[in-house]
Tab-separated table of C-alpha atoms and ligand atoms in Angstrom:
chain	number	residue	atom	x	y	z
A	66	UNK	CA	-0.048	0.055	0.033
A	67	UNK	CA	1.358	3.512	-0.835
A	68	UNK	CA	2.505	5.456	2.012
A	69	UNK	CA	-0.183	8.094	3.161
A	70	UNK	CA	1.910	11.173	3.275
A	71	UNK	CA	-1.086	13.450	3.903
A	72	UNK	CA	-1.660	11.561	7.368
A	73	UNK	CA	1.885	11.851	8.220
A	74	UNK	CA	1.971	15.530	7.355
A	75	UNK	CA	-1.301	16.062	9.826
A	76	UNK	CA	0.482	14.383	12.599
A	77	UNK	CA	3.880	15.605	12.488
A	78	UNK	CA	3.931	19.015	10.625
A	79	UNK	CA	2.881	22.285	11.871
A	80	UNK	CA	-0.363	23.370	10.237
A	81	UNK	CA	0.389	27.025	8.797
A	82	UNK	CA	-0.188	26.378	4.920
A	83	UNK	CA	-3.161	24.836	3.715
A	84	UNK	CA	-1.799	22.505	1.194
A	85	UNK	CA	-3.367	21.131	-2.006
A	86	UNK	CA	-3.875	17.422	-1.794
A	87	UNK	CA	-0.884	16.457	-4.031
A	88	UNK	CA	2.385	14.849	-3.135
A	89	UNK	CA	4.853	15.985	-5.735
A	90	UNK	CA	7.829	13.524	-6.012
A	91	UNK	CA	9.501	14.534	-9.057
A	92	UNK	CA	9.791	17.475	-11.490
A	93	UNK	CA	11.495	18.146	-14.889
A	94	UNK	CA	11.174	21.518	-16.628
A	95	UNK	CA	7.519	22.738	-16.490
A	96	UNK	CA	6.202	19.431	-15.440
A	97	UNK	CA	5.946	17.468	-12.117
A	98	UNK	CA	4.551	14.145	-11.022
A	99	UNK	CA	2.726	13.000	-7.943
A	100	UNK	CA	3.129	10.009	-6.038
A	101	UNK	CA	0.741	7.965	-8.105
A	102	UNK	CA	2.360	8.982	-11.278
A	103	UNK	CA	0.113	11.673	-12.385
A	104	UNK	CA	1.468	14.399	-14.345
A	105	UNK	CA	0.772	18.040	-14.080
A	106	UNK	CA	1.929	21.387	-15.708
A	107	UNK	CA	3.497	23.475	-13.114
A	108	UNK	CA	2.176	27.065	-13.251
A	109	UNK	CA	3.365	27.863	-9.656
A	110	UNK	CA	7.207	27.294	-10.237
A	111	UNK	CA	7.850	26.798	-6.376
A	112	UNK	CA	6.335	30.142	-6.080
A	113	UNK	CA	8.229	31.834	-8.716
A	114	UNK	CA	11.386	30.057	-7.711
A	115	UNK	CA	12.161	27.245	-10.464
A	116	UNK	CA	12.678	29.859	-13.083
A	117	UNK	CA	14.850	27.639	-15.384
A	118	UNK	CA	12.417	24.757	-14.793
A	119	UNK	CA	12.503	21.674	-12.489
A	120	UNK	CA	15.493	19.472	-12.092
A	121	UNK	CA	17.546	21.550	-14.639
A	122	UNK	CA	20.676	19.721	-15.463
A	123	UNK	CA	22.673	22.826	-14.923
A	124	UNK	CA	21.566	23.118	-11.427
A	125	UNK	CA	21.752	19.264	-10.578
A	126	UNK	CA	25.414	19.268	-11.842
A	127	UNK	CA	26.353	22.371	-10.245
A	128	UNK	CA	25.180	21.197	-6.769
A	129	UNK	CA	26.631	17.765	-7.288
A	130	UNK	CA	30.029	19.069	-8.553
A	131	UNK	CA	30.237	21.799	-5.545
A	132	UNK	CA	29.148	19.081	-3.023
A	133	UNK	CA	32.033	16.891	-3.964
A	134	UNK	CA	34.361	19.790	-3.695
A	135	UNK	CA	33.330	22.174	-0.915
A	136	UNK	CA	29.809	22.940	0.605
A	137	UNK	CA	30.534	25.226	3.676
A	138	UNK	CA	33.269	27.383	5.133
A	139	UNK	CA	31.730	30.515	6.761
A	140	UNK	CA	32.568	33.965	5.852
A	141	UNK	CA	35.688	33.859	7.864
A	142	UNK	CA	37.625	32.769	4.607
A	143	UNK	CA	37.258	33.647	0.883
A	144	UNK	CA	35.365	31.334	-1.462
A	145	UNK	CA	35.196	31.055	-5.230
A	146	UNK	CA	31.506	30.437	-6.042
A	147	UNK	CA	30.356	33.200	-3.621
A	148	UNK	CA	32.660	35.594	-5.200
A	149	UNK	CA	31.781	34.524	-8.913
A	150	UNK	CA	28.141	35.087	-8.265
A	151	UNK	CA	28.762	38.510	-6.352
A	152	UNK	CA	30.630	39.586	-9.574
A	153	UNK	CA	27.847	38.292	-11.950
A	154	UNK	CA	25.223	39.953	-10.257
A	155	UNK	CA	27.016	43.123	-9.804
A	156	UNK	CA	28.312	43.386	-13.193
A	157	UNK	CA	24.519	42.783	-14.613
A	158	UNK	CA	22.894	45.274	-12.423
A	159	UNK	CA	22.934	48.868	-11.460
A	160	UNK	CA	24.114	47.977	-8.036
A	161	UNK	CA	27.505	48.048	-6.691
A	162	UNK	CA	27.843	45.590	-3.639
A	163	UNK	CA	26.035	42.497	-2.701
A	164	UNK	CA	25.453	40.495	0.629
A	165	UNK	CA	24.276	36.723	0.362
A	166	UNK	CA	21.827	35.338	2.838
A	167	UNK	CA	19.327	32.499	2.626
A	168	UNK	CA	15.734	33.746	1.991
A	169	UNK	CA	13.844	36.638	0.726
A	170	UNK	CA	12.837	37.731	4.377
A	171	UNK	CA	16.414	37.723	5.395
A	172	UNK	CA	17.370	39.683	2.330
A	173	UNK	CA	14.706	42.235	3.398
A	174	UNK	CA	15.888	42.176	7.155
A	175	UNK	CA	19.431	43.126	5.926
A	176	UNK	CA	17.999	46.116	3.484
A	177	UNK	CA	15.988	47.607	6.659
A	178	UNK	CA	19.321	47.385	8.581
A	179	UNK	CA	21.162	49.319	5.872
A	180	UNK	CA	18.142	51.667	5.659
A	181	UNK	CA	18.485	52.353	9.594
A	182	UNK	CA	22.070	52.930	9.444
A	183	UNK	CA	21.759	55.008	6.481
A	184	UNK	CA	19.205	57.066	8.194
A	185	UNK	CA	21.220	57.294	11.465
A	186	UNK	CA	24.420	58.642	9.502
A	187	UNK	CA	22.726	60.762	6.765
A	188	UNK	CA	19.272	61.745	7.862
A	189	UNK	CA	19.772	62.805	11.412
A	190	UNK	CA	18.817	59.399	13.057
A	191	UNK	CA	15.818	58.639	10.753
A	192	UNK	CA	14.939	55.027	11.008
A	193	UNK	CA	11.279	54.599	9.232
A	194	UNK	CA	10.510	52.701	6.117
A	195	UNK	CA	7.664	53.445	4.189
A	196	UNK	CA	6.024	50.293	2.441
A	197	UNK	CA	3.005	49.649	0.477
A	198	UNK	CA	-0.322	48.463	1.201
A	199	UNK	CA	-0.940	45.037	0.010
A	200	UNK	CA	2.972	44.361	-0.148
A	201	UNK	CA	4.544	41.199	0.835
A	202	UNK	CA	8.008	41.271	2.658
A	203	UNK	CA	8.253	38.101	4.477
A	204	UNK	CA	7.165	36.311	7.728
A	205	UNK	CA	9.712	37.251	10.253
A	206	UNK	CA	8.654	39.816	12.818
A	207	UNK	CA	10.050	42.769	11.084
A	208	UNK	CA	9.273	41.792	7.545
A	209	UNK	CA	5.849	40.775	8.726
A	210	UNK	CA	5.510	44.356	10.360
A	211	UNK	CA	6.754	45.889	6.941
A	212	UNK	CA	4.146	43.647	5.105
A	213	UNK	CA	1.392	46.143	4.149
A	214	UNK	CA	-1.912	44.571	5.795
A	215	UNK	CA	-3.613	45.597	8.941
A	216	UNK	CA	-1.920	44.310	12.116
A	217	UNK	CA	-4.428	45.460	14.612
A	218	UNK	CA	-5.615	41.835	15.380
A	219	UNK	CA	-2.105	40.363	14.823
A	220	UNK	CA	-1.403	37.392	16.893
A	221	UNK	CA	2.195	38.535	16.925
A	222	UNK	CA	1.857	41.991	18.505
A	223	UNK	CA	3.952	43.859	19.468
A	224	UNK	CA	5.805	43.964	16.230
A	225	UNK	CA	9.103	45.771	15.432
A	226	UNK	CA	8.114	49.625	14.813
A	227	UNK	CA	9.491	51.710	12.275
A	228	UNK	CA	7.270	50.843	9.186
A	229	UNK	CA	4.519	53.100	7.627
A	230	UNK	CA	2.005	51.797	5.150
A	231	UNK	CA	0.683	53.821	2.440
A	232	UNK	CA	-1.503	52.987	-0.737
A	233	UNK	CA	0.702	51.391	-3.542
A	234	UNK	CA	0.863	53.249	-6.671
A	235	UNK	CA	0.187	56.720	-4.893
A	236	UNK	CA	2.995	59.097	-4.937
A	237	UNK	CA	1.042	61.650	-2.969
A	238	UNK	CA	0.408	59.092	-0.227
A	239	UNK	CA	4.427	58.521	-0.021
A	240	UNK	CA	4.906	62.459	0.074
A	241	UNK	CA	2.344	62.977	2.899
A	242	UNK	CA	3.959	59.946	4.793
A	243	UNK	CA	7.495	61.205	4.599
A	244	UNK	CA	8.552	62.844	7.716
A	245	UNK	CA	11.997	63.556	9.574
A	246	UNK	CA	11.979	59.976	10.771
A	247	UNK	CA	11.588	58.442	7.390
A	248	UNK	CA	14.835	56.658	6.152
A	249	UNK	CA	13.710	54.687	3.174
A	250	UNK	CA	10.816	53.642	0.883
A	251	UNK	CA	10.399	50.011	0.053
A	252	UNK	CA	8.303	48.837	-2.702
A	253	UNK	CA	7.888	45.775	-5.184
A	254	UNK	CA	8.220	46.910	-8.868
A	255	UNK	CA	5.082	44.421	-9.396
A	256	UNK	CA	3.422	43.242	-6.298
A	257	UNK	CA	3.171	39.658	-6.442
A	258	UNK	CA	1.790	37.909	-3.175
A	259	UNK	CA	-0.770	41.041	-3.066
A	260	UNK	CA	-2.176	39.694	-6.325
A	261	UNK	CA	0.081	40.838	-9.220
A	262	UNK	CA	-0.340	44.552	-9.087
A	263	UNK	CA	1.302	46.514	-11.517
A	264	UNK	CA	1.957	50.117	-10.886
A	265	UNK	CA	0.902	52.861	-13.381
A	266	UNK	CA	3.582	54.149	-15.483
A	267	UNK	CA	5.529	56.935	-13.902
A	268	UNK	CA	4.881	55.634	-10.299
A	269	UNK	CA	8.398	54.372	-9.843
A	270	UNK	CA	10.058	57.199	-11.441
A	271	UNK	CA	7.957	59.578	-9.273
A	272	UNK	CA	9.155	57.582	-6.227
A	273	UNK	CA	12.725	57.998	-7.336
A	274	UNK	CA	12.490	61.640	-7.763
A	275	UNK	CA	10.720	62.111	-4.436
A	276	UNK	CA	13.545	59.654	-2.653
A	277	UNK	CA	16.301	61.829	-4.242
A	278	UNK	CA	14.721	65.258	-3.515
A	279	UNK	CA	14.204	63.904	0.336
A	280	UNK	CA	17.735	61.856	0.693
A	281	UNK	CA	15.729	58.618	1.161
A	282	UNK	CA	17.026	55.343	0.007
A	283	UNK	CA	14.623	53.599	-2.731
A	284	UNK	CA	14.466	50.008	-1.910
A	285	UNK	CA	12.963	47.451	-4.439
A	286	UNK	CA	11.889	44.076	-3.028
A	287	UNK	CA	12.771	41.971	-6.056
A	288	UNK	CA	12.517	38.621	-4.151
A	289	UNK	CA	9.732	37.662	-6.846
A	290	UNK	CA	10.287	40.048	-9.691
A	291	UNK	CA	14.077	39.399	-9.945
A	292	UNK	CA	16.112	36.852	-12.357
A	293	UNK	CA	14.101	37.173	-15.451
A	294	UNK	CA	10.451	36.835	-14.079
A	295	UNK	CA	9.263	39.948	-15.771
A	296	UNK	CA	11.142	39.579	-18.868
A	297	UNK	CA	14.074	41.646	-17.763
A	298	UNK	CA	16.958	40.073	-15.411
A	299	UNK	CA	15.834	42.489	-12.766
A	300	UNK	CA	12.375	44.042	-12.424
A	301	UNK	CA	13.803	47.498	-12.220
A	302	UNK	CA	14.877	47.252	-15.842
A	303	UNK	CA	10.928	47.279	-16.939
A	304	UNK	CA	10.541	50.720	-15.812
A	305	UNK	CA	14.426	51.875	-16.020
A	306	UNK	CA	14.105	53.077	-12.520
A	307	UNK	CA	17.204	52.112	-10.419
A	308	UNK	CA	16.864	51.543	-6.742
A	309	UNK	CA	19.560	52.100	-4.336
A	310	UNK	CA	19.107	48.878	-2.726
A	311	UNK	CA	17.474	45.607	-4.142
A	312	UNK	CA	16.734	42.499	-2.329
A	313	UNK	CA	16.525	38.993	-4.195
A	314	UNK	CA	15.807	35.433	-3.329
A	315	UNK	CA	13.058	33.241	-5.036
A	316	UNK	CA	14.480	32.687	-8.480
A	317	UNK	CA	18.060	33.381	-7.616
A	318	UNK	CA	19.109	29.720	-6.701
A	319	UNK	CA	17.316	27.743	-9.237
A	320	UNK	CA	15.508	26.343	-6.480
A	321	UNK	CA	18.229	26.136	-3.803
A	322	UNK	CA	17.523	28.391	-1.059
A	323	UNK	CA	19.645	31.626	-1.388
A	324	UNK	CA	18.990	35.510	-0.776
A	325	UNK	CA	20.892	38.381	-1.478
A	326	UNK	CA	20.489	42.189	-0.934
A	327	UNK	CA	22.603	44.696	-3.239
A	328	UNK	CA	23.170	48.345	-2.826
A	329	UNK	CA	24.816	51.177	-4.643
A	330	UNK	CA	27.995	52.241	-2.984
A	331	UNK	CA	26.511	55.188	-1.266
A	332	UNK	CA	24.201	52.862	0.503
A	333	UNK	CA	26.486	50.178	1.348
A	334	UNK	CA	27.081	51.422	4.798
A	335	UNK	CA	27.760	48.293	6.806
A	336	UNK	CA	31.295	48.293	8.572
A	337	UNK	CA	33.356	45.149	9.449
A	338	UNK	CA	32.657	44.806	13.090
A	339	UNK	CA	29.933	42.169	13.217
A	340	UNK	CA	27.129	44.606	12.137
A	341	UNK	CA	25.806	42.062	9.658
A	342	UNK	CA	26.809	38.556	8.991
A	343	UNK	CA	25.580	35.006	8.266
A	344	UNK	CA	26.638	31.457	8.994
A	345	UNK	CA	25.216	30.067	5.838
A	346	UNK	CA	24.873	33.101	3.859
A	347	UNK	CA	27.022	32.901	0.668
A	348	UNK	CA	28.099	29.337	1.186
A	349	UNK	CA	29.696	27.618	-1.702
A	350	UNK	CA	27.081	25.079	-2.508
A	351	UNK	CA	23.987	27.534	-2.943
A	352	UNK	CA	26.123	30.095	-4.660
A	353	UNK	CA	27.311	27.575	-7.145
A	354	UNK	CA	23.856	26.754	-7.698
A	355	UNK	CA	22.889	30.354	-8.199
A	356	UNK	CA	25.672	31.130	-10.188
A	357	UNK	CA	24.910	28.194	-12.601
A	358	UNK	CA	21.203	29.419	-12.647
A	359	UNK	CA	22.020	33.116	-13.173
A	360	UNK	CA	24.495	32.318	-16.036
A	361	UNK	CA	22.136	30.000	-17.800
A	362	UNK	CA	19.628	32.729	-17.747
A	363	UNK	CA	21.994	35.293	-19.133
A	364	UNK	CA	23.652	33.008	-21.701
A	365	UNK	CA	20.524	31.661	-23.154
A	366	UNK	CA	18.360	34.777	-23.186
A	367	UNK	CA	15.995	33.373	-21.052
A	368	UNK	CA	14.779	36.946	-20.191
A	369	UNK	CA	13.895	37.408	-23.822
A	370	UNK	CA	11.945	34.020	-23.690
A	371	UNK	CA	10.133	35.027	-20.690
A	372	UNK	CA	8.911	38.107	-22.262
A	373	UNK	CA	7.853	36.265	-25.439
A	374	UNK	CA	6.061	33.442	-23.636
A	375	UNK	CA	4.739	35.967	-21.230
A	376	UNK	CA	3.089	37.820	-24.059
A	377	UNK	CA	1.740	34.696	-25.586
A	378	UNK	CA	0.430	33.437	-22.506
A	379	UNK	CA	-1.116	36.854	-21.504
A	380	UNK	CA	-2.828	36.979	-24.983
A	381	UNK	CA	-4.459	33.522	-24.445
A	382	UNK	CA	-5.615	34.582	-20.877
A	383	UNK	CA	-6.962	37.761	-22.522
A	384	UNK	CA	-8.725	35.666	-25.125
A	385	UNK	CA	-10.526	33.524	-21.982
A	386	UNK	CA	-11.218	36.922	-20.507
A	387	UNK	CA	-12.938	38.104	-23.812
A	388	UNK	CA	-15.245	34.955	-23.994
A	389	UNK	CA	-15.897	34.401	-20.323
A	390	UNK	CA	-17.961	36.637	-18.230
A	391	UNK	CA	-16.670	35.552	-15.045
A	392	UNK	CA	-13.321	37.018	-15.736
A	393	UNK	CA	-13.005	40.559	-14.660
A	394	UNK	CA	-9.349	41.207	-15.487
A	395	UNK	CA	-6.016	39.759	-16.757
A	396	UNK	CA	-2.975	41.655	-15.536
A	397	UNK	CA	0.759	41.216	-14.853
A	398	UNK	CA	4.134	41.540	-16.677
A	399	UNK	CA	6.457	38.864	-18.172
A	400	UNK	CA	5.592	35.500	-16.767
A	401	UNK	CA	3.862	36.810	-13.411
A	402	UNK	CA	0.357	37.128	-14.306
A	403	UNK	CA	-2.993	36.852	-12.761
A	404	UNK	CA	-6.569	36.327	-13.611
A	405	UNK	CA	-9.309	38.202	-11.655
A	406	UNK	CA	-12.537	36.368	-10.963
A	407	UNK	CA	-16.111	37.956	-10.325
A	408	UNK	CA	-16.715	35.255	-7.445
A	409	UNK	CA	-14.653	34.013	-4.780
A	410	UNK	CA	-13.940	30.688	-6.207
A	411	UNK	CA	-9.973	30.715	-6.436
A	412	UNK	CA	-9.749	27.735	-4.312
A	413	UNK	CA	-12.306	25.604	-6.141
A	414	UNK	CA	-10.524	26.627	-9.333
A	415	UNK	CA	-7.188	25.310	-7.958
A	416	UNK	CA	-8.980	21.994	-7.301
A	417	UNK	CA	-10.806	21.820	-10.570
A	418	UNK	CA	-7.323	22.514	-12.258
A	419	UNK	CA	-5.436	19.974	-10.335
A	420	UNK	CA	-7.706	17.448	-11.490
A	421	UNK	CA	-7.090	18.497	-15.033
A	422	UNK	CA	-3.315	18.363	-14.278
A	423	UNK	CA	-2.625	22.044	-13.875
A	424	UNK	CA	-0.981	23.701	-10.939
A	425	UNK	CA	-1.871	27.319	-10.005
A	426	UNK	CA	-1.539	29.566	-7.027
A	427	UNK	CA	-4.541	31.709	-5.361
A	428	UNK	CA	-3.102	34.584	-3.761
A	429	UNK	CA	-6.613	35.981	-2.815
A	430	UNK	CA	-10.162	34.495	-2.993
A	431	UNK	CA	-10.921	36.060	-6.418
A	432	UNK	CA	-7.274	35.887	-7.792
A	433	UNK	CA	-5.401	33.263	-9.681
A	434	UNK	CA	-1.481	33.765	-9.923
A	435	UNK	CA	0.286	32.280	-12.806
A	436	UNK	CA	4.110	32.083	-12.705
A	437	UNK	CA	5.534	29.084	-14.486
A	438	UNK	CA	9.104	28.371	-15.112
A	439	UNK	CA	10.507	30.880	-17.614
A	440	UNK	CA	11.615	27.955	-19.808
A	441	UNK	CA	8.069	26.991	-20.636
A	442	UNK	CA	7.024	26.273	-24.258
A	443	UNK	CA	4.227	27.397	-26.280
A	444	UNK	CA	2.853	24.102	-26.405
A	445	UNK	CA	2.830	23.773	-22.658
A	446	UNK	CA	1.106	27.136	-22.396
A	447	UNK	CA	-1.675	26.194	-24.985
A	448	UNK	CA	-2.278	22.896	-22.795
A	449	UNK	CA	-2.222	24.826	-19.717
A	450	UNK	CA	-4.667	27.483	-21.102
A	451	UNK	CA	-7.168	24.778	-22.018
A	452	UNK	CA	-7.037	23.156	-18.681
A	453	UNK	CA	-7.264	26.398	-16.884
A	454	UNK	CA	-10.334	27.365	-18.832
A	455	UNK	CA	-12.172	24.232	-18.266
A	456	UNK	CA	-11.197	24.207	-14.598
A	457	UNK	CA	-12.523	27.986	-14.325
A	458	UNK	CA	-15.812	26.884	-16.127
A	459	UNK	CA	-16.382	24.009	-13.531
A	460	UNK	CA	-15.393	26.122	-10.439
A	461	UNK	CA	-17.829	29.001	-11.547
A	462	UNK	CA	-20.517	26.612	-12.336
A	463	UNK	CA	-20.354	24.952	-8.723
A	464	UNK	CA	-20.067	28.288	-7.048
B	1331	PLP	C1	8.300	35.543	-1.191
B	1331	PLP	C2	8.655	37.046	-0.917
B	1331	PLP	C3	9.249	37.248	0.080
B	1331	PLP	C4	9.872	36.377	1.492
B	1331	PLP	O1	10.570	35.363	0.701
B	1331	PLP	P1	11.086	34.055	1.566
B	1331	PLP	O2	12.182	33.234	1.088
B	1331	PLP	O3	9.722	33.381	1.687
B	1331	PLP	O4	11.417	34.677	3.056
B	1331	PLP	C5	9.805	38.674	0.278
B	1331	PLP	N1	9.338	39.768	-0.690
B	1331	PLP	C6	8.685	39.225	-1.628
B	1331	PLP	C7	8.281	40.260	-2.782
B	1331	PLP	C8	8.398	37.934	-1.863
B	1331	PLP	O5	7.527	37.664	-2.991
């Protein structure tokens, strides 16, 4: 008899994520298989992580080779994969210095610390960071506090202070919230977890101008938008607006856990006296994987491909929108897309699509988020669209 992994989970695992009832045992490219051998097209990509596809041989080989060579030494010493990755990220971005950590939340924590020190030194002790409503910055205490949702009923109060939330895509709200205490503004170039919200043209440029006028750091949380997701290597390239600080994680390691924050020289204010650090951050193993993944993205023009496939997928979603009353909007950039429904049936839609062999994500009761590997093919998009439309119809008819 097959092992009942779902029962084992119920018994042993903390219940904090409502899982879809699928035990995934293998993946290849855009496809994954469950423990009963059923095949799915994965339009979630490990939450926008598997940018170059599941089990890409480039990652498998980099991890295996590095594991045989050197896994970890601590940052007391120089290691080669870390420095190769650092050079690659800096040379291919507008930022000057990088620090490696292990997750998106940790990257944002580092960015907040940079902002606090910057404010202390350059803005008379300012420490607040303005963030946006519907943003998502992580689940540690401070990134949770930074995340733009109402915290009044929060089970985790008291939260770290120093975060002010304003409406996303509203420059006047940022202007009004700016005080002597403000050190930085942090936004996602396109909000991911908040439902794939694309700001109006000009918003990020106006933010840049405001931060320049006021001497604030502009921080882009590119944990989800970085590494090709929007059809450019980094999300800031879509608008051409350069941040002072940028955080990365999800797509960086090709599936392996690694985060990073990068800063322009004027914002890289840490000094070597234990102000910041990490035991595992920048270890040889994850850096080798991230270097292999990033090199693959750059050398194979995966960003162009993401842009092309994103347009193709979005056009298909728009055809569904045109022909189905229950779809009220299709939005997104590159391969970070969303379908908005007129009823709260996204959970039912996920189930109906799972049955048809398509994995999706639902950040809100009315929103389906679509973020497949950037290596997806047109054929896979066509099949996915068919399954999506059929699944949506079933969910709406039931609902
Ligand atoms: C996922 C995400 C995070 C948190 O990353 P973790 O690796 O889960 O800590 C932070 N910011 C954004 C924009 C994200 O999408």
